[in-house]
PDB file of C-alpha atoms in Angstrom:
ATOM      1  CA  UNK F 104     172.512 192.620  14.163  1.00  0.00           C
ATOM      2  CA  UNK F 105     169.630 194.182  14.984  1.00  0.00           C
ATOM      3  CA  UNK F 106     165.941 192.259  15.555  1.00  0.00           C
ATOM      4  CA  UNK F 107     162.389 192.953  16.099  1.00  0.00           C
ATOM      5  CA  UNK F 108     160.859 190.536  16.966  1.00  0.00           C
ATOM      6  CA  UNK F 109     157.111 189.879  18.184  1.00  0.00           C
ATOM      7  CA  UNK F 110     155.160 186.740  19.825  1.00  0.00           C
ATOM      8  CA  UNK F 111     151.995 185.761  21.293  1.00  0.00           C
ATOM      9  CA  UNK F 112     150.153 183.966  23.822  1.00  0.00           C
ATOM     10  CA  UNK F 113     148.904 180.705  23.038  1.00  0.00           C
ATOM     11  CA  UNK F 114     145.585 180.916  20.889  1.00  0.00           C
ATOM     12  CA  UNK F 115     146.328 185.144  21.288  1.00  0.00           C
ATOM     13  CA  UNK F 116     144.550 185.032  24.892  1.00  0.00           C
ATOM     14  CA  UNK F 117     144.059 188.589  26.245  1.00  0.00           C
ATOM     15  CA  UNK F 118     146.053 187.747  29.293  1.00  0.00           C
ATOM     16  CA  UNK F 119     149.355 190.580  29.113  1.00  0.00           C
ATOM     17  CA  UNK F 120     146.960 193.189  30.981  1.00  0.00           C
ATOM     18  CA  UNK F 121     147.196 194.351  34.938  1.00  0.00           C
ATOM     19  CA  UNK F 122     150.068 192.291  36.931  1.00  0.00           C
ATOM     20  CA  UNK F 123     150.399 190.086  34.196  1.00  0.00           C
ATOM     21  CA  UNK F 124     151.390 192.951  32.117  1.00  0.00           C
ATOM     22  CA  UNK F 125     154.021 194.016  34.226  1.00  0.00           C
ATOM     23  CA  UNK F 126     155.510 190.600  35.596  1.00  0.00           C
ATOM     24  CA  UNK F 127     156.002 189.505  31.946  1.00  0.00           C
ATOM     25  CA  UNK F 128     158.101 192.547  31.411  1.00  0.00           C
ATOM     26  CA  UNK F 129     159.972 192.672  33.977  1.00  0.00           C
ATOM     27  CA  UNK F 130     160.642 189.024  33.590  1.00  0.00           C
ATOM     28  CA  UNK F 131     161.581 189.542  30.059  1.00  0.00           C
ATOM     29  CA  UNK F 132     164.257 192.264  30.822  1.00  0.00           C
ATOM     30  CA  UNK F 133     165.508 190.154  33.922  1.00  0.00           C
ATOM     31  CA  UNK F 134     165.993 187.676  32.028  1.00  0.00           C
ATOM     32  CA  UNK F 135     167.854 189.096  29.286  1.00  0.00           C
ATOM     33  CA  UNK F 136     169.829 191.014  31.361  1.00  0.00           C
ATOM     34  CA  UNK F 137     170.728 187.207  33.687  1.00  0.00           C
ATOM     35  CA  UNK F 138     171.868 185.762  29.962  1.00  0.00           C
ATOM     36  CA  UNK F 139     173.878 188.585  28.885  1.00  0.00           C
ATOM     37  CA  UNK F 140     171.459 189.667  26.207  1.00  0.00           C
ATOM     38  CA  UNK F 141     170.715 193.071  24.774  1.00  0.00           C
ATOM     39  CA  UNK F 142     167.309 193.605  24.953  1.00  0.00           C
ATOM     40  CA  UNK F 143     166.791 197.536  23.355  1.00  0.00           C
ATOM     41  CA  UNK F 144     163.110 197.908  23.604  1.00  0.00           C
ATOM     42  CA  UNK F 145     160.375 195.950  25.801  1.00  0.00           C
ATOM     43  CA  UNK F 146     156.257 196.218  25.420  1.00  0.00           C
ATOM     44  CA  UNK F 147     153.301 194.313  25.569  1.00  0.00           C
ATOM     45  CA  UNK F 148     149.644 195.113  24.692  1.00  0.00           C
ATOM     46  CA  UNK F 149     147.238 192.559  25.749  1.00  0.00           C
ATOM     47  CA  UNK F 150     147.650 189.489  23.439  1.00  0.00           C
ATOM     48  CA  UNK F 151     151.191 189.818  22.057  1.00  0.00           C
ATOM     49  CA  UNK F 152     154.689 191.224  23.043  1.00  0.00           C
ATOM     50  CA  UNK F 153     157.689 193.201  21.100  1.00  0.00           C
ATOM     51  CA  UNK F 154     161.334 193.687  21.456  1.00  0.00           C
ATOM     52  CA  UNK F 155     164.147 195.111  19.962  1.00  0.00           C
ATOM     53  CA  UNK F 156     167.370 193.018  20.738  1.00  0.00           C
ATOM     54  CA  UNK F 157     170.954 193.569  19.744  1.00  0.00           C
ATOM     55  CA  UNK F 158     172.504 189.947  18.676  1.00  0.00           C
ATOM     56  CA  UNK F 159     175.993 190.061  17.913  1.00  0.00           C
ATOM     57  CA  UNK F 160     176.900 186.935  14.790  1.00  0.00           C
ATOM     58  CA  UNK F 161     177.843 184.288  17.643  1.00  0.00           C
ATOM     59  CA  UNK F 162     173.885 184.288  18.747  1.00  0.00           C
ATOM     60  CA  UNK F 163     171.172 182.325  17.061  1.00  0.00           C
ATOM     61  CA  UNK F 164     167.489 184.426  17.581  1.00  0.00           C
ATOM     62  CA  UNK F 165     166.054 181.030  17.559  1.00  0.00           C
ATOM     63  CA  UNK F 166     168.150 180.170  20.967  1.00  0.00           C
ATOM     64  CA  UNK F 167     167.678 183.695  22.032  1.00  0.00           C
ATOM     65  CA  UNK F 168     163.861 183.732  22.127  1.00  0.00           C
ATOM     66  CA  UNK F 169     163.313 180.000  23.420  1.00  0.00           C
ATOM     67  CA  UNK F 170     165.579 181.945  26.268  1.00  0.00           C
ATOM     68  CA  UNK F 171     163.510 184.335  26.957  1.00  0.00           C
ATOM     69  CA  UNK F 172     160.001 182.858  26.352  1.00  0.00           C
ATOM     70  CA  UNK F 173     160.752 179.683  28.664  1.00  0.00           C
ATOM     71  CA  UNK F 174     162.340 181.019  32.123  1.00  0.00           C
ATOM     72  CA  UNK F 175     159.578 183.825  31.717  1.00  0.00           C
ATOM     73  CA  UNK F 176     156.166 181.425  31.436  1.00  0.00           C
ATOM     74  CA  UNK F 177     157.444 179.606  33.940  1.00  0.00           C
ATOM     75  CA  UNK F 178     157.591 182.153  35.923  1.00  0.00           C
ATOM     76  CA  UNK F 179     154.523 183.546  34.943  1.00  0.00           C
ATOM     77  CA  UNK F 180     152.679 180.584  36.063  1.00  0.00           C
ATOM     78  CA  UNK F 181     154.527 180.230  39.173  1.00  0.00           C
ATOM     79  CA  UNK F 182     153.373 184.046  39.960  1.00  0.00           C
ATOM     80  CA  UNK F 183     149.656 183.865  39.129  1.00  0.00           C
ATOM     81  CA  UNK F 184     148.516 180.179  39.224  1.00  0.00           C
ATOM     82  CA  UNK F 185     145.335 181.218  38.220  1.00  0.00           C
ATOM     83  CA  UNK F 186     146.220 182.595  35.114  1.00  0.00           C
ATOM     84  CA  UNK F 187     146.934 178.337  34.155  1.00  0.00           C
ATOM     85  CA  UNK F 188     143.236 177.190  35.133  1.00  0.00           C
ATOM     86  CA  UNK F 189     141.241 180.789  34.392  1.00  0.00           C
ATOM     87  CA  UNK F 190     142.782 181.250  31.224  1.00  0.00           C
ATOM     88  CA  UNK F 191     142.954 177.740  30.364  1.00  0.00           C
ATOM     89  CA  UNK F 192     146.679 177.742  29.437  1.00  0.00           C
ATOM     90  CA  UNK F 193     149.029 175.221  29.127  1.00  0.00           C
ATOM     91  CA  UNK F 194     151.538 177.401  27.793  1.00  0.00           C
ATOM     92  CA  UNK F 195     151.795 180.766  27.779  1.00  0.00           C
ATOM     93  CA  UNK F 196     153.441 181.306  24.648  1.00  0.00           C
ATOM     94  CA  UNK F 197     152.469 180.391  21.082  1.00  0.00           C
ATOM     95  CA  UNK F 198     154.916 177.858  19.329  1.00  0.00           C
ATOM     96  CA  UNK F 199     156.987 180.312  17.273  1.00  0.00           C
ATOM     97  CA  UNK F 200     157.801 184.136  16.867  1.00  0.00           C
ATOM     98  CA  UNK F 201     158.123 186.857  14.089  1.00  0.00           C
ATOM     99  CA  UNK F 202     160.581 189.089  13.191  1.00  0.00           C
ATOM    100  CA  UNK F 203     162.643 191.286  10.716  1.00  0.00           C
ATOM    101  CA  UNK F 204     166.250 192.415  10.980  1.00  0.00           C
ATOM    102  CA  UNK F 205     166.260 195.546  11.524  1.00  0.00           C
ATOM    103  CA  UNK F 206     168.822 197.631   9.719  1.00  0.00           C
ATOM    104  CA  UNK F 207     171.119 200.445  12.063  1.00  0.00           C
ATOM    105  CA  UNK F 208     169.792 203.720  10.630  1.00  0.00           C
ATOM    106  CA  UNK F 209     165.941 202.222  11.516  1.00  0.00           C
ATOM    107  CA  UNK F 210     166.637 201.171  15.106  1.00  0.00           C
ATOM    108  CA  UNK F 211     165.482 204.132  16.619  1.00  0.00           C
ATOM    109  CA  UNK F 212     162.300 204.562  14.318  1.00  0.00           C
ATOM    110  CA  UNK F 213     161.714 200.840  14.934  1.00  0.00           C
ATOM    111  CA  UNK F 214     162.417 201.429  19.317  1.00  0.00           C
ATOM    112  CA  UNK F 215     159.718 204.070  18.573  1.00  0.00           C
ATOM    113  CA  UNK F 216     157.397 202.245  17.154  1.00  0.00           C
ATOM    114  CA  UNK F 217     157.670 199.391  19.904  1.00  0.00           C
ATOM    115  CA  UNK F 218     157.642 201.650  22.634  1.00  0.00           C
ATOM    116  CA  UNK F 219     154.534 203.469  21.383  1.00  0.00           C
ATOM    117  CA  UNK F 220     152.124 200.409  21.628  1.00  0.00           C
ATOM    118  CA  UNK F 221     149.768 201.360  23.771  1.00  0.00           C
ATOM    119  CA  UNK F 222     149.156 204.765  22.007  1.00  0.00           C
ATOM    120  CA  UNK F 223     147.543 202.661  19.761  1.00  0.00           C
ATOM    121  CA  UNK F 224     144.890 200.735  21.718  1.00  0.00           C
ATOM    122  CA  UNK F 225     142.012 201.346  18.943  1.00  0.00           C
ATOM    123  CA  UNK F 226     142.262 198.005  17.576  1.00  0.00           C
ATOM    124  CA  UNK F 227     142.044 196.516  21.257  1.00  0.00           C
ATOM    125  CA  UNK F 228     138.839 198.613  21.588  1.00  0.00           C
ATOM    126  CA  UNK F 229     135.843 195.789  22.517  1.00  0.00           C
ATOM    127  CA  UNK F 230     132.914 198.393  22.764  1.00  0.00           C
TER     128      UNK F 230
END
């Protein structure tokens, strides 16, 4: 079965820019990778994160994503201490997630579409 699924960090901080950015992905597909999971598509923009993952009926997305978001804040935090006292953080992730299974003939479209976040930065635009 096929997921997308999308969180946030706590209170939607703008923190997933820079380092941050790129330690959280990498972290994400490390750790997917170190639990055997699928992980099909990986982005971020600055206050929330998609994937595209590839569960098979034995795994519950609940387990999955608690997973992924706990080994990665942790590590996070361990990486950029700063990011716990400048962004006032206790967590890095909101409680929860969204998502939508994602039916076979739509993974692609739907890999696309994750992919192709930051080709859409106008809502991210402060000016």
């Amino acid at each position: 079965m096929f997921y997308h699924v999308w969180f946030s960090p706590t209170r939607r901080k703008w923190v997933l820019q820079g380092d941050v950015e790129r330690a959280v992905k990498e972290l994400l597909m490390e750790t997917a990778r170190r639990k055997g999971l699928k992980l099909l598509a990986c982005e971020t923009m600055v206050d929330h994160v998609h994937l595209l993952l590839d569960l098979d009926e034995r795994q519950d997305l609940s387990k999955v994503i608690k997973d992924l978001k706990g080994p990665t804040a942790r590590a996070v935090f361990q990486r950029f201490p700063d990011l716990y006292m400048d962004a006032r953080l206790q967590h890095l992730w909101q409680r929860g997630y969204g998502c939508r299974e994602v039916p076979p003939e739509e993974v692609e479209r739907v890999a696309g579409y994750i992919r192709s976040q930051h080709q859409r930065p106008e809502k991210y635009d402060r000016t």
